[in-house]
Coordinates of C-alpha atoms in Angstrom, one line a residue:
M1 CA 90.4 52.0 79.3
A2 CA 92.5 54.9 80.5
A3 CA 96.3 54.7 79.9
T4 CA 98.7 54.0 82.7
T5 CA 102.1 55.6 83.2
V6 CA 105.1 54.0 84.8
V7 CA 107.0 56.9 86.4
A8 CA 106.0 57.9 90.0
G9 CA 107.7 61.2 89.7
R10 CA 110.8 62.7 91.5
E11 CA 110.9 61.8 95.2
L12 CA 111.6 64.8 97.4
S13 CA 114.6 64.5 99.7
N14 CA 114.2 65.1 103.5
P15 CA 110.5 63.9 103.7
P16 CA 108.6 64.0 107.0
S17 CA 109.2 61.1 109.4
D18 CA 105.5 60.3 110.1
G19 CA 102.2 60.5 108.3
I20 CA 101.7 63.4 105.8
S21 CA 98.5 65.3 106.5
N22 CA 98.6 67.8 103.6
I23 CA 100.7 69.2 100.8
R24 CA 100.1 72.6 99.1
F25 CA 101.7 74.3 96.2
S26 CA 102.1 78.1 96.4
N27 CA 99.9 80.3 94.2
H28 CA 103.1 82.3 93.2
S29 CA 105.9 79.7 92.7
D30 CA 106.8 76.0 92.8
H31 CA 107.2 76.1 96.6
L32 CA 105.5 73.3 98.4
L33 CA 104.2 73.4 102.0
V34 CA 103.9 70.1 103.8
S35 CA 102.3 69.3 107.2
S36 CA 102.9 66.1 109.1
W37 CA 102.1 64.0 112.2
D38 CA 105.8 64.3 113.0
K39 CA 104.9 67.8 114.4
S40 CA 106.6 69.6 111.5
V41 CA 105.7 71.9 108.6
R42 CA 108.2 71.8 105.8
L43 CA 108.8 74.2 103.0
Y44 CA 110.3 72.8 99.8
D45 CA 111.3 74.2 96.5
A46 CA 109.7 71.4 94.5
S47 CA 111.5 72.2 91.2
A48 CA 114.9 72.3 92.8
N49 CA 114.2 69.4 95.3
V50 CA 115.5 71.6 98.2
L51 CA 114.1 71.8 101.7
R52 CA 114.0 75.6 102.3
G53 CA 112.6 75.6 105.9
E54 CA 111.2 73.6 108.7
F55 CA 108.9 74.5 111.7
M56 CA 108.4 72.2 114.7
H57 CA 105.1 72.4 116.6
G58 CA 104.0 71.0 120.0
G59 CA 101.9 68.3 118.4
P60 CA 100.9 66.7 115.1
V61 CA 100.1 69.3 112.3
L62 CA 96.9 68.4 110.5
D63 CA 96.9 71.1 107.8
C64 CA 98.8 74.0 106.3
C65 CA 98.4 76.7 103.6
F66 CA 100.3 79.6 102.1
H67 CA 99.6 83.2 102.6
D68 CA 102.2 84.3 100.0
D69 CA 105.7 83.1 99.3
S70 CA 107.0 84.8 102.5
S71 CA 104.5 83.3 105.0
G72 CA 102.0 80.5 105.6
F73 CA 99.7 79.1 108.2
S74 CA 99.3 75.8 110.1
A75 CA 96.6 74.0 111.9
G76 CA 97.6 71.8 114.9
A77 CA 96.4 68.9 117.0
D78 CA 97.5 71.1 119.9
N79 CA 94.4 73.3 119.1
T80 CA 96.6 76.1 117.8
V81 CA 96.5 78.2 114.6
R82 CA 99.9 79.5 113.7
R83 CA 101.4 82.0 111.2
L84 CA 104.8 80.9 109.8
L85 CA 107.4 83.4 108.5
F86 CA 109.6 81.7 106.0
S87 CA 112.5 84.2 105.7
T88 CA 113.2 84.3 109.5
N89 CA 112.0 80.7 110.3
K90 CA 109.8 82.3 113.0
E91 CA 106.2 81.7 114.0
D92 CA 103.5 83.4 116.0
I93 CA 100.2 82.1 117.3
L94 CA 97.1 83.7 115.8
G95 CA 94.7 81.9 118.2
K96 CA 93.2 78.7 119.4
H97 CA 90.2 76.3 119.1
D98 CA 88.9 74.1 121.9
A99 CA 89.9 70.9 120.1
P100 CA 92.4 69.9 117.3
V101 CA 92.3 72.2 114.2
R102 CA 91.6 70.0 111.2
C103 CA 91.5 72.4 108.3
I104 CA 92.9 75.7 107.3
E105 CA 92.3 77.9 104.2
Y106 CA 93.4 81.4 103.3
S107 CA 90.9 83.5 101.3
Y108 CA 92.5 86.0 99.0
A109 CA 89.0 87.4 98.2
A110 CA 88.3 88.2 101.8
G111 CA 91.8 88.7 103.2
Q112 CA 90.9 86.2 105.9
L113 CA 92.1 82.9 107.3
I114 CA 89.5 80.2 107.9
T115 CA 90.0 77.3 110.3
G116 CA 87.7 74.3 110.9
S117 CA 88.1 72.2 114.1
W118 CA 86.9 69.1 115.8
D119 CA 85.3 71.5 118.4
K120 CA 82.5 71.9 115.8
T121 CA 83.3 75.5 115.0
L122 CA 84.6 77.5 112.1
K123 CA 86.7 80.5 112.9
C124 CA 87.7 83.5 110.7
W125 CA 90.9 85.4 111.4
D126 CA 92.4 88.6 110.1
P127 CA 96.1 87.8 110.0
R128 CA 96.9 91.5 109.4
G129 CA 96.0 92.2 113.0
A130 CA 98.6 92.1 115.7
S131 CA 99.3 88.6 117.1
G132 CA 96.9 87.3 119.7
Q133 CA 93.4 85.9 119.6
E134 CA 91.4 89.0 120.7
R135 CA 93.0 91.1 118.0
T136 CA 92.9 88.7 115.0
L137 CA 89.6 86.7 115.5
V138 CA 86.9 88.0 113.2
G139 CA 84.2 85.5 114.1
T140 CA 83.3 82.0 115.4
Y141 CA 80.6 80.0 113.6
Q142 CA 79.0 76.9 115.1
Q143 CA 78.8 73.8 112.9
P144 CA 76.5 70.8 113.1
E145 CA 79.5 68.4 113.7
R146 CA 83.3 68.1 113.7
V147 CA 84.8 69.8 110.6
Y148 CA 86.6 67.4 108.3
S149 CA 87.3 69.4 105.1
L150 CA 87.1 73.0 103.8
S151 CA 87.3 74.4 100.3
L152 CA 87.1 78.0 98.9
V153 CA 86.3 79.5 95.5
G154 CA 86.0 83.3 95.3
H155 CA 83.7 84.3 98.2
R156 CA 82.2 80.9 98.5
L157 CA 83.2 78.5 101.3
V158 CA 82.2 74.9 101.5
V159 CA 82.4 73.1 104.9
A160 CA 82.1 69.3 105.2
T161 CA 81.6 67.9 108.7
A162 CA 81.0 64.6 110.4
G163 CA 77.5 63.3 110.1
R164 CA 77.6 64.0 106.3
H165 CA 76.6 67.6 106.7
V166 CA 77.7 70.2 104.1
N167 CA 77.4 74.0 104.8
V168 CA 77.9 76.5 102.0
Y169 CA 78.8 80.1 103.1
D170 CA 79.3 83.5 101.4
L171 CA 82.3 84.9 103.2
R172 CA 80.8 88.4 103.0
N173 CA 77.9 87.3 105.2
M174 CA 79.0 84.5 107.6
S175 CA 76.0 84.9 110.0
I176 CA 74.1 82.0 108.5
P177 CA 75.0 79.4 105.8
E178 CA 73.8 80.3 102.3
Q179 CA 72.9 76.6 101.9
R180 CA 72.6 73.7 104.4
R181 CA 73.0 70.4 102.7
E182 CA 73.6 66.7 103.3
S183 CA 76.1 64.7 101.4
S184 CA 74.6 62.6 98.6
L185 CA 77.0 59.8 99.5
K186 CA 75.9 57.4 102.2
Y187 CA 79.3 57.2 104.0
Q188 CA 81.6 59.5 105.9
T189 CA 83.0 62.5 103.9
R190 CA 86.8 62.5 103.4
C191 CA 87.4 65.6 101.2
V192 CA 85.6 68.5 99.6
R193 CA 87.0 70.6 96.7
C194 CA 85.3 73.5 94.8
Y195 CA 85.4 73.5 91.0
P196 CA 87.8 76.2 89.8
N197 CA 84.9 77.8 87.7
G198 CA 82.9 78.4 90.9
T199 CA 79.8 76.4 89.9
G200 CA 80.0 73.6 92.5
Y201 CA 82.1 71.1 94.4
A202 CA 83.3 67.6 94.4
L203 CA 83.0 65.5 97.6
S204 CA 84.7 62.2 98.3
S205 CA 83.8 59.5 100.9
V206 CA 85.5 56.6 102.7
E207 CA 83.5 54.2 100.5
G208 CA 85.2 54.7 97.1
R209 CA 82.9 57.3 95.7
V210 CA 82.9 60.9 94.5
A211 CA 79.8 63.1 94.2
M212 CA 79.7 66.0 91.7
E213 CA 77.5 68.8 93.1
F214 CA 76.3 72.3 91.9
F215 CA 75.5 75.4 93.9
D216 CA 72.7 76.6 91.7
L217 CA 69.5 75.1 93.2
S218 CA 67.5 75.4 90.0
E219 CA 66.0 72.1 88.7
A220 CA 68.1 72.2 85.6
S221 CA 71.4 72.6 87.5
Q222 CA 70.5 70.0 90.1
A223 CA 69.7 67.5 87.3
K224 CA 73.4 67.7 86.4
K225 CA 74.7 66.3 89.7
Y226 CA 75.9 62.7 89.8
A227 CA 78.2 60.4 91.8
F228 CA 80.6 57.7 90.6
K229 CA 82.5 54.8 92.0
C230 CA 86.3 54.8 92.1
H231 CA 89.3 53.4 94.0
R232 CA 87.9 49.9 94.3
K233 CA 88.8 46.5 92.9
S234 CA 87.2 43.0 92.6
E235 CA 89.0 40.1 94.3
A236 CA 87.7 36.6 94.5
G237 CA 84.3 37.8 93.5
R238 CA 83.9 40.5 96.1
D239 CA 84.4 44.3 95.9
I240 CA 87.3 45.8 97.9
V241 CA 86.5 49.5 98.5
Y242 CA 89.0 52.1 99.4
P243 CA 88.6 55.6 101.0
V244 CA 89.1 58.5 98.6
N245 CA 91.4 60.7 100.8
A246 CA 92.4 63.5 98.4
M247 CA 91.2 65.5 95.4
A248 CA 92.9 68.3 93.4
F249 CA 91.6 70.3 90.5
H250 CA 93.8 71.2 87.5
P251 CA 94.0 75.0 87.4
I252 CA 93.8 75.3 83.6
Y253 CA 91.6 72.5 82.4
G254 CA 89.2 72.0 85.4
T255 CA 89.8 68.2 85.3
F256 CA 90.7 66.7 88.7
A257 CA 92.8 64.0 90.3
T258 CA 91.7 61.7 93.1
G259 CA 93.9 59.7 95.5
G260 CA 92.9 56.7 97.4
C261 CA 94.0 54.2 100.0
D262 CA 94.6 51.8 97.1
G263 CA 97.8 53.8 96.3
F264 CA 96.4 55.0 92.9
V265 CA 96.0 58.5 91.5
N266 CA 93.3 58.8 88.9
V267 CA 92.5 61.9 86.7
W268 CA 88.9 62.5 85.8
D269 CA 87.0 64.7 83.3
G270 CA 84.0 65.5 85.4
N271 CA 82.0 67.2 82.6
N272 CA 82.3 64.2 80.3
K273 CA 82.1 61.7 83.1
K274 CA 85.3 59.9 82.0
R275 CA 88.6 58.8 83.5
L276 CA 91.4 60.3 81.6
Y277 CA 94.4 58.7 83.3
Q278 CA 95.6 56.3 86.0
Y279 CA 99.2 56.7 87.2
S280 CA 101.1 53.6 88.2
K281 CA 100.5 52.5 91.8
Y282 CA 102.3 54.3 94.6
P283 CA 103.9 52.5 97.6
T284 CA 101.0 53.1 100.0
S285 CA 97.9 55.2 100.5
I286 CA 97.6 58.6 98.8
A287 CA 97.2 61.0 101.7
A288 CA 97.2 64.3 99.7
L289 CA 97.5 65.8 96.2
S290 CA 98.3 69.3 94.9
F291 CA 98.7 70.8 91.4
S292 CA 101.1 73.7 90.9
R293 CA 99.7 77.1 90.0
D294 CA 100.3 76.5 86.2
G295 CA 99.2 72.8 86.3
R296 CA 102.7 71.6 85.1
L297 CA 103.5 69.7 88.3
L298 CA 101.5 67.3 90.5
A299 CA 102.7 66.7 94.1
V300 CA 101.6 63.3 95.5
A301 CA 101.9 62.3 99.2
S302 CA 102.3 58.6 99.5
S303 CA 101.7 58.1 103.2
Y304 CA 99.8 55.3 105.1
T305 CA 96.6 56.8 106.6
F306 CA 95.9 53.9 109.1
E307 CA 92.7 52.7 107.4
E308 CA 93.8 49.2 108.4
G309 CA 95.1 50.1 111.8
P310 CA 98.7 49.9 112.9
K311 CA 100.9 47.7 110.6
T312 CA 104.3 47.8 109.0
N313 CA 104.0 50.3 106.2
E314 CA 106.1 51.9 103.5
Q315 CA 108.1 55.1 104.4
D316 CA 106.2 58.3 103.9
A317 CA 107.2 60.0 100.7
I318 CA 106.3 63.0 98.4
Y319 CA 106.6 62.6 94.7
V320 CA 106.6 65.6 92.3
R321 CA 105.6 64.5 88.8
S322 CA 105.7 66.6 85.6
V323 CA 102.2 66.6 84.1
N324 CA 101.7 65.7 80.5
E325 CA 98.8 67.5 78.8
I326 CA 97.4 64.2 77.6
E327 CA 96.9 63.2 81.3
V328 CA 94.7 66.2 82.2
K329 CA 93.3 67.8 79.1
P330 CA 89.6 66.8 78.3
K331 CA 89.2 64.8 75.2
P332 CA 86.9 66.4 72.6
K333 CA 83.6 64.6 72.3
A334 CA 83.4 62.4 69.2
Y335 CA 80.3 63.3 67.2
P336 CA 79.2 61.1 64.3
N337 CA 80.0 62.5 60.9
P338 CA 76.7 63.5 59.3
T339 CA 78.1 63.0 55.8
A340 CA 79.4 59.5 56.4

């Protein structure tokens, strides 16, 4: 059985006042960007536990990401894609979708911003252009359904939508998907995250499962794919199953954390099909997870995701925990000693 720790991590002061939609560490520092249903995007220095900036939008903010340490981007339920300038606390509008913007990712490989919306489109933007949709929009790409989750690795983009569709694109040729797939899980997709080594992606569902998939369509590669159950418990002889809301890959070891509506964060070794660690239970659902660029810190958003409808719930909180190597480093396989 995997070990359990007792410390939740350091709780950040000045948290959002409503549900947390995402948390993202910077690729350059320990700065943390947080989007929330309270219409805010907050910038924290996670190491110093200091709120560095706050941006208020016209509606709930469903996602956010960094450009660099001086600017970032946000995706709003008001259909708007914004650029945020941290030093001046100013923002400008890059453009709009026809429905709420659910996901946002910045591609360092392509120098483009990618947004996915409930209007069933993906849009690519060049933020170097002057502000305004006609000058920054690179292209609009129809999707089979509402976009729920996006993930990037190198020039590859994975788009997970309603209806269990998964499209894989090469950002250098967005005219058609490189691959059109269907989720191997039977229930609605919650989150997709690419492996840091670029060979595939993990996909989680509302029904306590994660699928491990590979881009290479050869028989040998496809034979390696599998799915596993997680974030569930047995009570009075029946299985209680929780949505897996969040996943985050460790940047050094390639192991990954999952967060569920059961309030638990588990760390997995996907290659060896093992759970490495389970952290002690958080106050409520895990809404989002992010490892820092060097893998030393893990940010955990404990925030009720309304999977049981409106009810009295714990206050939304962000915990930043120091990661011990034993929690995330794959254990070497034990081989029998031939001389024994």
